[in-house]
Each structure stands twice: as C-alpha cells, then as structure tokens.
Amino acid sequence: MEHGSYQDQSKATFSLTDEDHTLANSLRFTLNQDPRVTFCGYSIPHPSDARVNIRVQTTGDAAREVLKDSCQDLMLMCQHVRSTFDQAVLDFKNQKNLEAVNIK
Amino acid sequence: MGVDNSLRLDDFRKNLRVEVVRLTEDDIEFDLIGIDASLANAFRRILIAELPTIAIEKVLIANNTSVIQDEVLAHRLGLIPLQVDPRLFEYISENDIPNEKNTIVFKLHARCEKGGPRSTVKSDELKWLPNGSEFLLATENSASNTASKQKTYTSFSSSQDSLPEFSNNPIAPKYPDIIIAKLGPGQEIELEAHAVKGMGKTHAKWSPVATAWYRMLPEVVLLQEVKGVKAEELVNKCPVKVFDIEDIGKGGKRANVARPRSCTLCRECIRGDGWEKFVALRRVKDHFIFTVESTGALPPEVLFTEAVKILEDKCERVITELS
C-alpha cells in the first residue's frame, strides 16, 4: 500500500503487511546505499500488528521505482551471499576430505 | 540509475567473504565478512522464526491413565524434534483435510504392567504410521459401518512410504532417548499424534535451530608499545590468552595481539591504573561470527541457505506488490 501524492511521486510511505524488522531494516540499508534517496526510514506502528511503514524520499525519481530497485539489489546481494556461502562450505568439506586422506 | 547501483553491488561482491570454521552434523560456525548488521540480523531472525519445520500439533488421546496430564503430554510431544525434511510437505490451514501431503501421523501406545516395575516412555516409542490415522471417526449412520471403507481422522490416498524419500528411512524423532512420560504399574498411554508444517513465529516448537546467533569480531588494539615487565603483566592479565610476547633483540620483550577472536571482552586487560591508555577494545563493524545449531531436521548449512532464500522471497513479494 503506497501513501503519497499523485502530483509529487518522489515522496511516499509504503505500508507493508506481514512484515517486521527482518525485511524492513535490510530494505532501509539498501535504500540508504542508493544515491537517489534523500531520506529513508521505517517504523512499526504497533508491535502487535505485523505492519511496517517505510518512508522513501528521492531526488526526483518515483519513490515506488526506487523501492523496487532496492528490493532487486537486496535480492542480488542475497543471491551472492548464498553462492559464496555454498562455495565456502564445499571448499571446507573438500579440505576436510583431503586432510582425512593425508592422515591415512 | 543502474550505474550507481551496480558499482555498489560490485563493491559488495568484491568485499564479501565467507569462511567456514567448523562444520559438524549438528552445527556450523562460519564468518561473514563485508556484510552489514541489518542483513546479518535478518538472517538470524529468519533462522529462528521463519524457516518451516515439522512438529506435532494435534494429539488425539484415546487413553491416558498416567500422572502426566493430557495437555502436558501433548505439549511435550510437540517439542520433540522430528527428522523429516519440511520442504517435502505442504502447509495445512484450518479447513484443509489432513492428507499425506500435509500431515505425518505417529502412534504411541505404552503400558506399564501391573505388578511390574515403573517404566519410562521414551521418544523411540513414537511409531510412524505411513498410512495415516487409525482412529475411526464416529459416524451416526449405522448401516455404513458394514461398508469396507471407514473414515479416519486423516484421508491418505496413498501410503507415505511409497515415496522414494521415505521408503528406506522411516520418519522418526531425531533423538530416540527423549523421555516423554513415566508410567507406574497399571498405567497406560494410547494416543495418535499428527505433525504438521509450521514456523517458529507461531510457536517455538517449529524453530529448526536449537539457536542461531552471531557475534562481531573483537578488535584489540595496542595504542602504545607495551614492553618488558608491562608486557609480561599484560599477557598474564588476559584469561583467554589474547596477547603474546615477541622478542625484539637484546632480550627485550614486546606484547602483541595474537588471538583477538578468542577475546570475550571481559575488560581485564584495561582494569587497573593507566591500562586504558595502552589497550583499546572495539568490535569490527562488518565481521560476523555466526553459529547455527540445528535440532536435526535439516543440516545447518542447508538451514542458512534456506534462510537466505526466504529473504529473497520476501523481496520478491514486495516487488510484486509494488508492480
């Protein structure tokens, strides 16, 4: 749900349901990395409701597009973390196997 | 637009390092370097609360004459970790019919002989029923009782052990020696337990990790050179031996930081007069030492990979909502 102005698309508050600090803080971090963003923050109106308000203000681009791009960036970062981790686990297992063979 | 973001992403790709320190069947300790605290915390939160697992939810008690109350027994059964891959099953919601794709049925029938010694009911007495529930639903129509098909509490259209994953390894609790209840002579427990998929957010029994935590790498910095007797003193102060002595010719000694990773930040090294000028204790802001202990359903490295996938799914959901 987007709360903003039809005239000024660069400032909006996005209200996401069924979300909490897990996604909101990560999104806030990636939003801050984007140079088009002048202000971004998130709040949780009430801890019993699973709802997060993310406020995005940009230098002119539509806030919705900037948020979408940040989500994409976060997805790419996650994919990279996953592949690096899988590679590290494989390397560790191979190294253990090599050590076991050497000991024998 | 894309230029700025891709530059940052390239920086991130260059700086991110993952080093596995320890990997066993049950736990993993690894370092995530070059990542921000918000992402590390997101992974930790997902590992604890949003990774699906399978645990016993509904307990149909036919007979319980033990001293353990029904609800306490059901609570204990729910907390038993089951060795089954939750990715092979679907969620069940309120109005769904329990079938072989969303429910796992266990049976527990324990009896302590009258006149015999007291007995203990352990988790290996939970027997898997691959064909579904054996308790019959009460039907009003007495004529249908003569028909061959009788309705039970679940509707399995096929047996679960016809699936390749379960044909040779039956579903069972991960640890066979968990004490469920203790029976005195003449007491009996007969029940059926239905296990379903859920998330730690709803109840802690569905959390796949014993726990998952991270700490940031401690940074111990010597602000001034610590030489001679003071160096010896410093090395002896530290209870985990973070400092070491190195020789600098002509019998001189100097202290250096050898094992910052084992530092517990107990601050013994800056206790006493004037020591704060010599040692600074900080944490490295982007070096996270993760430890993930699995309860057994999935191996710990798979758990972390699934947690990252779930964060990606959350992003995808937001993108679709925005489009």
Short mmCIF file of C-alpha atoms in Angstrom, two decimals:
data_model
loop_
_atom_site.label_atom_id
_atom_site.label_comp_id
_atom_site.label_asym_id
_atom_site.label_seq_id
_atom_site.Cartn_x
_atom_site.Cartn_y
_atom_site.Cartn_z
CA MET A 1 0.00 0.00 0.00
CA GLU A 2 1.50 3.32 -1.04
CA HIS A 3 0.58 6.57 0.70
CA GLY A 4 1.79 9.51 -1.35
CA SER A 5 0.75 12.31 -3.65
CA TYR A 6 -0.29 11.94 -7.28
CA GLN A 7 1.41 15.25 -8.03
CA ASP A 8 4.74 14.53 -6.33
CA GLN A 9 5.75 10.92 -6.93
CA SER A 10 9.14 11.30 -5.30
CA LYS A 11 7.91 11.07 -1.72
CA ALA A 12 5.82 8.20 -0.39
CA THR A 13 5.20 5.96 2.57
CA PHE A 14 4.81 2.26 1.83
CA SER A 15 2.79 0.24 4.29
CA LEU A 16 3.74 -3.45 4.09
CA THR A 17 1.65 -6.08 5.85
CA ASP A 18 3.02 -9.30 7.38
CA GLU A 19 6.48 -7.79 7.66
CA ASP A 20 8.72 -6.84 10.54
CA HIS A 21 12.26 -5.69 11.26
CA THR A 22 13.67 -8.62 9.29
CA LEU A 23 12.86 -7.20 5.87
CA ALA A 24 12.37 -3.55 6.82
CA ASN A 25 15.83 -2.96 8.29
CA SER A 26 17.53 -4.70 5.36
CA LEU A 27 15.49 -2.66 2.89
CA ARG A 28 16.30 0.53 4.76
CA PHE A 29 20.00 -0.33 4.49
CA THR A 30 19.88 -0.92 0.72
CA LEU A 31 17.76 2.21 0.24
CA ASN A 32 20.36 4.28 2.05
CA GLN A 33 23.02 2.97 -0.31
CA ASP A 34 21.11 4.35 -3.31
CA PRO A 35 22.36 7.86 -4.23
CA ARG A 36 18.90 8.91 -5.45
CA VAL A 37 17.46 8.64 -1.95
CA THR A 38 17.41 11.76 0.25
CA PHE A 39 15.58 10.21 3.17
CA CYS A 40 14.53 6.71 4.11
CA GLY A 41 13.34 5.19 7.34
CA TYR A 42 10.93 2.63 8.70
CA SER A 43 8.63 2.40 11.67
CA ILE A 44 6.42 -0.23 13.20
CA PRO A 45 3.17 1.47 14.25
CA HIS A 46 2.27 -1.22 16.80
CA PRO A 47 4.18 -4.37 17.74
CA SER A 48 1.03 -6.47 17.81
CA ASP A 49 0.18 -5.67 14.17
CA ALA A 50 2.52 -7.17 11.61
CA ARG A 51 2.79 -3.94 9.65
CA VAL A 52 5.75 -1.81 8.64
CA ASN A 53 5.76 1.73 7.24
CA ILE A 54 8.71 2.53 5.01
CA ARG A 55 9.18 6.19 4.12
CA VAL A 56 11.18 6.99 0.96
CA GLN A 57 12.03 10.46 -0.34
CA THR A 58 14.09 10.78 -3.51
CA THR A 59 15.81 13.42 -5.61
CA GLY A 60 13.08 13.30 -8.26
CA ASP A 61 12.61 9.68 -9.32
CA ALA A 62 9.37 7.95 -8.37
CA ALA A 63 9.67 6.55 -4.86
CA ARG A 64 7.97 3.33 -5.97
CA GLU A 65 10.63 2.69 -8.62
CA VAL A 66 13.45 3.42 -6.20
CA LEU A 67 11.99 0.98 -3.68
CA LYS A 68 11.62 -1.67 -6.36
CA ASP A 69 15.25 -1.19 -7.39
CA SER A 70 16.37 -1.50 -3.78
CA CYS A 71 14.42 -4.74 -3.44
CA GLN A 72 16.17 -6.01 -6.57
CA ASP A 73 19.55 -5.01 -5.13
CA LEU A 74 18.75 -6.81 -1.90
CA MET A 75 17.79 -9.91 -3.86
CA LEU A 76 21.06 -9.79 -5.80
CA MET A 77 23.01 -9.36 -2.57
CA CYS A 78 21.23 -12.37 -1.07
CA GLN A 79 21.95 -14.48 -4.14
CA HIS A 80 25.60 -13.56 -3.92
CA VAL A 81 25.72 -14.39 -0.19
CA ARG A 82 24.15 -17.74 -0.95
CA SER A 83 26.57 -18.66 -3.71
CA THR A 84 29.62 -17.50 -1.73
CA PHE A 85 28.43 -19.48 1.29
CA ASP A 86 27.78 -22.63 -0.71
CA GLN A 87 31.23 -22.36 -2.25
CA ALA A 88 32.84 -21.86 1.16
CA VAL A 89 31.06 -24.92 2.59
CA LEU A 90 32.16 -27.01 -0.39
CA ASP A 91 35.76 -25.83 -0.05
CA PHE A 92 35.69 -26.62 3.66
CA LYS A 93 34.31 -30.12 3.07
CA ASN A 94 36.90 -30.81 0.35
CA GLN A 95 39.65 -29.59 2.60
CA LYS A 96 38.45 -31.88 5.38
CA ASN A 97 38.39 -34.82 2.98
CA LEU A 98 41.92 -34.03 1.84
CA GLU A 99 43.11 -33.86 5.44
CA ALA A 100 41.44 -37.18 6.22
CA VAL A 101 43.14 -38.78 3.22
CA ASN A 102 46.53 -37.30 4.18
CA ILE A 103 46.28 -38.58 7.74
CA LYS A 104 45.59 -42.06 6.42
CA MET B 1 20.44 4.82 -12.42
CA GLY B 2 21.74 1.31 -12.93
CA VAL B 3 25.34 2.57 -12.97
CA ASP B 4 25.40 3.73 -9.35
CA ASN B 5 23.72 0.62 -8.02
CA SER B 6 25.86 -1.78 -9.98
CA LEU B 7 29.03 -0.07 -8.71
CA ARG B 8 27.88 -0.65 -5.14
CA LEU B 9 26.91 -4.22 -5.88
CA ASP B 10 30.33 -4.85 -7.41
CA ASP B 11 31.94 -3.43 -4.28
CA PHE B 12 29.78 -5.71 -2.20
CA ARG B 13 30.69 -8.72 -4.32
CA LYS B 14 34.38 -7.91 -4.00
CA ASN B 15 34.29 -7.37 -0.26
CA LEU B 16 32.06 -10.25 0.83
CA ARG B 17 33.96 -13.21 2.22
CA VAL B 18 32.63 -16.35 3.88
CA GLU B 19 34.94 -18.61 5.87
CA VAL B 20 33.71 -21.80 7.48
CA VAL B 21 35.49 -22.50 10.75
CA ARG B 22 33.69 -25.61 11.96
CA LEU B 23 31.09 -27.86 10.34
CA THR B 24 29.59 -30.89 12.04
CA GLU B 25 26.37 -32.77 11.54
CA ASP B 26 24.56 -30.56 14.03
CA ASP B 27 26.21 -27.17 13.98
CA ILE B 28 28.24 -24.79 11.90
CA GLU B 29 30.44 -21.84 12.79
CA PHE B 30 31.32 -19.50 9.96
CA ASP B 31 32.45 -15.93 9.37
CA LEU B 32 30.54 -13.47 7.20
CA ILE B 33 32.84 -10.58 6.37
CA GLY B 34 31.85 -7.45 4.49
CA ILE B 35 28.14 -7.59 5.22
CA ASP B 36 26.02 -5.07 7.09
CA ALA B 37 24.50 -5.67 10.51
CA SER B 38 20.94 -5.35 9.17
CA LEU B 39 21.44 -8.26 6.77
CA ALA B 40 23.18 -10.42 9.38
CA ASN B 41 20.36 -9.78 11.82
CA ALA B 42 17.78 -10.53 9.13
CA PHE B 43 19.40 -13.94 8.55
CA ARG B 44 19.47 -14.63 12.28
CA ARG B 45 15.80 -13.68 12.70
CA ILE B 46 14.77 -15.84 9.75
CA LEU B 47 16.77 -18.81 11.04
CA ILE B 48 14.97 -18.64 14.36
CA ALA B 49 11.43 -17.71 13.35
CA GLU B 50 10.66 -18.10 9.67
CA LEU B 51 12.18 -21.36 8.50
CA PRO B 52 9.47 -24.01 8.29
CA THR B 53 9.79 -27.24 10.26
CA ILE B 54 7.51 -30.15 11.08
CA ALA B 55 6.35 -30.73 14.63
CA ILE B 56 3.47 -32.50 16.34
CA GLU B 57 0.43 -30.26 16.58
CA LYS B 58 -2.72 -32.30 17.16
CA VAL B 59 -2.72 -35.12 19.67
CA LEU B 60 -5.71 -37.49 19.72
CA ILE B 61 -5.67 -39.17 23.11
CA ALA B 62 -7.59 -42.42 23.36
CA ASN B 63 -6.41 -43.38 26.82
CA ASN B 64 -4.17 -41.66 29.35
CA THR B 65 -4.13 -43.05 32.86
CA SER B 66 -0.64 -41.75 33.65
CA VAL B 67 0.17 -38.96 36.10
CA ILE B 68 1.12 -36.68 33.21
CA GLN B 69 -1.90 -34.58 32.29
CA ASP B 70 -3.20 -34.73 28.68
CA GLU B 71 -2.20 -31.16 27.88
CA VAL B 72 1.25 -31.51 29.41
CA LEU B 73 1.79 -34.71 27.42
CA ALA B 74 0.64 -33.01 24.21
CA HIS B 75 2.94 -30.06 24.91
CA ARG B 76 5.91 -32.37 25.42
CA LEU B 77 5.13 -34.28 22.23
CA GLY B 78 5.07 -31.02 20.29
CA LEU B 79 8.57 -30.14 21.41
CA ILE B 80 10.14 -33.40 20.18
CA PRO B 81 12.34 -32.68 17.12
CA LEU B 82 11.41 -34.86 14.15
CA GLN B 83 13.90 -35.90 11.50
CA VAL B 84 11.99 -35.05 8.36
CA ASP B 85 12.72 -32.56 5.58
CA PRO B 86 9.97 -29.93 5.78
CA ARG B 87 10.45 -28.99 2.13
CA LEU B 88 8.71 -32.25 1.13
CA PHE B 89 5.44 -31.24 2.76
CA GLU B 90 2.85 -28.52 2.37
CA TYR B 91 1.29 -26.22 4.91
CA ILE B 92 -2.15 -27.10 6.20
CA SER B 93 -4.69 -24.46 7.12
CA GLU B 94 -7.82 -24.56 9.25
CA ASN B 95 -10.27 -26.01 6.74
CA ASP B 96 -7.93 -28.32 4.84
CA ILE B 97 -8.38 -32.05 5.02
CA PRO B 98 -5.34 -33.77 6.53
CA ASN B 99 -3.78 -35.86 3.77
CA GLU B 100 -0.46 -37.49 3.02
CA LYS B 101 0.99 -34.22 1.66
CA ASN B 102 0.44 -32.12 4.75
CA THR B 103 0.29 -34.41 7.78
CA ILE B 104 2.52 -37.02 9.38
CA VAL B 105 0.85 -39.41 11.82
CA PHE B 106 2.56 -41.06 14.77
CA LYS B 107 1.22 -43.59 17.24
CA LEU B 108 2.21 -44.02 20.85
CA HIS B 109 0.91 -46.96 22.86
CA ALA B 110 2.73 -47.61 26.10
CA ARG B 111 1.60 -49.70 29.02
CA CYS B 112 3.23 -50.49 32.29
CA GLU B 113 2.45 -53.98 33.56
CA LYS B 114 0.61 -54.22 36.85
CA GLY B 115 2.90 -55.72 39.44
CA GLY B 116 5.97 -54.83 37.41
CA PRO B 117 8.50 -52.01 37.87
CA ARG B 118 7.85 -48.42 36.84
CA SER B 119 8.63 -47.78 33.18
CA THR B 120 9.76 -44.80 31.15
CA VAL B 121 8.19 -43.84 27.84
CA LYS B 122 10.94 -42.61 25.50
CA SER B 123 10.61 -40.95 22.10
CA ASP B 124 11.57 -44.10 20.21
CA GLU B 125 8.15 -45.48 21.15
CA LEU B 126 6.57 -42.99 18.75
CA LYS B 127 5.81 -45.16 15.74
CA TRP B 128 5.26 -43.65 12.30
CA LEU B 129 2.00 -44.60 10.56
CA PRO B 130 2.63 -44.13 6.83
CA ASN B 131 -0.98 -44.95 6.00
CA GLY B 132 -2.50 -42.25 8.12
CA SER B 133 -4.68 -42.21 11.15
CA GLU B 134 -6.02 -45.46 12.58
CA PHE B 135 -8.63 -43.88 14.82
CA LEU B 136 -12.10 -44.09 13.28
CA LEU B 137 -14.40 -41.09 13.09
CA ALA B 138 -17.71 -41.55 14.87
CA THR B 139 -20.48 -41.85 12.24
CA GLU B 140 -24.18 -41.67 13.01
CA ASN B 141 -25.27 -43.93 10.17
CA SER B 142 -25.00 -47.48 11.50
CA ALA B 143 -25.68 -49.01 8.08
CA SER B 144 -22.44 -47.62 6.67
CA ASN B 145 -20.49 -49.43 9.39
CA THR B 146 -20.83 -52.63 7.40
CA ALA B 147 -19.20 -50.96 4.37
CA SER B 148 -15.47 -51.64 3.92
CA LYS B 149 -14.19 -48.04 3.82
CA GLN B 150 -14.35 -46.38 7.23
CA LYS B 151 -13.43 -42.76 7.72
CA THR B 152 -10.50 -41.91 9.92
CA TYR B 153 -9.19 -38.58 11.12
CA THR B 154 -6.98 -38.26 8.04
CA SER B 155 -7.63 -39.04 4.37
CA PHE B 156 -4.46 -40.55 2.94
CA SER B 157 -4.94 -41.51 -0.70
CA SER B 158 -1.59 -43.23 -0.87
CA SER B 159 0.88 -44.56 1.66
CA GLN B 160 3.70 -42.17 2.59
CA ASP B 161 6.31 -44.88 2.40
CA SER B 162 5.68 -45.31 -1.28
CA LEU B 163 7.56 -42.03 -1.72
CA PRO B 164 11.23 -42.60 -2.55
CA GLU B 165 12.46 -40.38 0.27
CA PHE B 166 10.74 -42.41 2.95
CA SER B 167 10.78 -45.92 1.52
CA ASN B 168 14.03 -46.88 3.24
CA ASN B 169 14.27 -44.34 6.03
CA PRO B 170 11.15 -44.12 8.13
CA ILE B 171 10.18 -40.83 9.71
CA ALA B 172 11.11 -40.81 13.38
CA PRO B 173 12.16 -38.40 16.11
CA LYS B 174 15.77 -37.32 15.75
CA TYR B 175 16.76 -38.48 19.22
CA PRO B 176 15.32 -41.83 20.41
CA ASP B 177 16.02 -41.29 24.10
CA ILE B 178 13.89 -38.26 24.95
CA ILE B 179 11.77 -39.08 27.99
CA ILE B 180 8.10 -38.38 27.21
CA ALA B 181 6.45 -39.73 30.35
CA LYS B 182 6.95 -42.13 33.21
CA LEU B 183 4.39 -44.83 33.97
CA GLY B 184 3.61 -46.60 37.19
CA PRO B 185 2.19 -50.11 37.29
CA GLY B 186 -1.18 -50.39 35.55
CA GLN B 187 -0.93 -47.04 33.78
CA GLU B 188 -1.35 -46.76 30.05
CA ILE B 189 -0.99 -44.13 27.34
CA GLU B 190 -2.61 -44.62 23.93
CA LEU B 191 -2.58 -41.70 21.53
CA GLU B 192 -2.12 -40.60 17.98
CA ALA B 193 -0.09 -37.51 17.12
CA HIS B 194 -0.44 -35.52 13.90
CA ALA B 195 2.58 -33.49 12.85
CA VAL B 196 2.25 -30.52 10.53
CA LYS B 197 4.46 -27.84 8.99
CA GLY B 198 4.78 -24.50 10.73
CA MET B 199 7.12 -21.61 11.51
CA GLY B 200 8.90 -20.56 14.68
CA LYS B 201 6.90 -17.33 14.58
CA THR B 202 3.76 -19.21 15.61
CA HIS B 203 5.32 -21.49 18.21
CA ALA B 204 8.89 -22.23 19.23
CA LYS B 205 8.44 -25.96 18.59
CA TRP B 206 8.61 -25.15 14.88
CA SER B 207 12.02 -23.47 15.14
CA PRO B 208 14.60 -25.57 13.21
CA VAL B 209 17.55 -24.26 15.22
CA ALA B 210 18.41 -25.01 18.82
CA THR B 211 19.56 -21.50 18.47
CA ALA B 212 21.38 -19.32 15.95
CA TRP B 213 23.50 -16.37 16.99
CA TYR B 214 26.26 -14.12 15.80
CA ARG B 215 28.91 -12.02 17.46
CA MET B 216 31.11 -9.39 15.91
CA LEU B 217 34.85 -9.99 15.81
CA PRO B 218 36.54 -8.21 18.74
CA GLU B 219 39.30 -5.78 17.81
CA VAL B 220 42.06 -5.42 20.38
CA VAL B 221 44.41 -2.55 19.57
CA LEU B 222 47.61 -1.67 21.43
CA LEU B 223 47.67 2.12 21.48
CA GLN B 224 51.24 2.29 22.72
CA GLU B 225 54.09 -0.17 22.72
CA VAL B 226 53.95 -2.43 25.74
CA LYS B 227 57.45 -3.60 26.58
CA GLY B 228 59.36 -5.52 29.22
CA VAL B 229 57.70 -6.20 32.57
CA LYS B 230 54.49 -4.50 31.50
CA ALA B 231 54.27 -6.89 28.55
CA GLU B 232 54.52 -9.89 30.86
CA GLU B 233 51.88 -8.37 33.10
CA LEU B 234 49.54 -7.83 30.15
CA VAL B 235 49.91 -11.39 28.90
CA ASN B 236 49.13 -12.75 32.37
CA LYS B 237 46.13 -10.49 32.85
CA CYS B 238 44.15 -11.87 29.93
CA PRO B 239 42.19 -15.02 30.96
CA VAL B 240 41.90 -16.30 27.39
CA LYS B 241 45.48 -15.56 26.31
CA VAL B 242 44.77 -12.97 23.62
CA PHE B 243 48.26 -11.44 23.95
CA ASP B 244 51.63 -12.96 23.19
CA ILE B 245 55.21 -11.99 23.83
CA GLU B 246 57.59 -11.42 20.94
CA ASP B 247 61.31 -10.87 21.33
CA ILE B 248 62.80 -7.71 19.89
CA GLY B 249 66.50 -8.39 20.18
CA LYS B 250 68.86 -7.67 23.12
CA GLY B 251 66.49 -9.57 25.43
CA GLY B 252 63.70 -7.00 25.05
CA LYS B 253 60.09 -8.16 25.07
CA ARG B 254 57.05 -6.66 23.43
CA ALA B 255 53.43 -7.68 23.66
CA ASN B 256 51.33 -8.19 20.55
CA VAL B 257 47.76 -9.25 19.88
CA ALA B 258 47.83 -12.90 18.83
CA ARG B 259 44.27 -14.21 19.13
CA PRO B 260 41.66 -11.42 19.01
CA ARG B 261 39.00 -13.94 18.01
CA SER B 262 39.07 -15.63 21.40
CA CYS B 263 38.62 -12.34 23.25
CA THR B 264 35.46 -12.30 25.36
CA LEU B 265 35.65 -8.52 26.01
CA CYS B 266 35.92 -9.15 29.75
CA ARG B 267 38.00 -5.95 30.01
CA GLU B 268 40.54 -7.49 32.42
CA CYS B 269 43.30 -6.03 30.28
CA ILE B 270 42.17 -2.45 30.96
CA ARG B 271 41.47 -2.98 34.64
CA GLY B 272 43.89 -1.15 36.85
CA ASP B 273 45.55 2.25 36.76
CA GLY B 274 46.52 3.61 33.41
CA TRP B 275 45.93 0.49 31.36
CA GLU B 276 43.23 2.20 29.29
CA LYS B 277 45.96 4.21 27.58
CA PHE B 278 47.59 1.04 26.34
CA VAL B 279 44.71 -1.13 25.11
CA ALA B 280 41.60 -0.19 23.12
CA LEU B 281 38.75 -2.70 22.87
CA ARG B 282 36.39 -2.45 19.95
CA ARG B 283 34.46 -4.62 17.54
CA VAL B 284 34.94 -4.87 13.79
CA LYS B 285 31.73 -3.47 12.34
CA ASP B 286 31.31 -5.83 9.39
CA HIS B 287 32.80 -9.14 10.57
CA PHE B 288 30.14 -11.51 11.93
CA ILE B 289 30.92 -14.86 13.51
CA PHE B 290 27.75 -16.90 13.01
CA THR B 291 26.95 -20.06 14.90
CA VAL B 292 23.94 -22.13 13.85
CA GLU B 293 22.91 -25.18 15.88
CA SER B 294 20.35 -27.37 14.13
CA THR B 295 17.83 -29.54 16.00
CA GLY B 296 18.21 -32.19 13.33
CA ALA B 297 15.56 -31.77 10.65
CA LEU B 298 17.99 -30.18 8.20
CA PRO B 299 21.80 -29.90 8.27
CA PRO B 300 22.96 -26.47 9.46
CA GLU B 301 24.49 -25.34 6.15
CA VAL B 302 21.20 -26.09 4.38
CA LEU B 303 19.38 -24.08 7.06
CA PHE B 304 21.42 -20.96 6.33
CA THR B 305 20.93 -21.33 2.58
CA GLU B 306 17.18 -21.68 3.08
CA ALA B 307 17.15 -18.60 5.31
CA VAL B 308 18.80 -16.51 2.59
CA LYS B 309 16.26 -17.88 0.09
CA ILE B 310 13.43 -16.78 2.35
CA LEU B 311 14.79 -13.22 2.47
CA GLU B 312 14.90 -13.26 -1.34
CA ASP B 313 11.28 -14.46 -1.41
CA LYS B 314 10.26 -11.60 0.87
CA CYS B 315 11.87 -9.10 -1.51
CA GLU B 316 10.12 -10.75 -4.44
CA ARG B 317 6.79 -10.45 -2.68
CA VAL B 318 7.34 -6.73 -2.10
CA ILE B 319 8.29 -6.24 -5.75
CA THR B 320 5.14 -8.00 -6.97
CA GLU B 321 3.05 -5.99 -4.53
CA LEU B 322 4.53 -2.78 -5.88
CA SER B 323 4.14 -3.62 -9.55
#
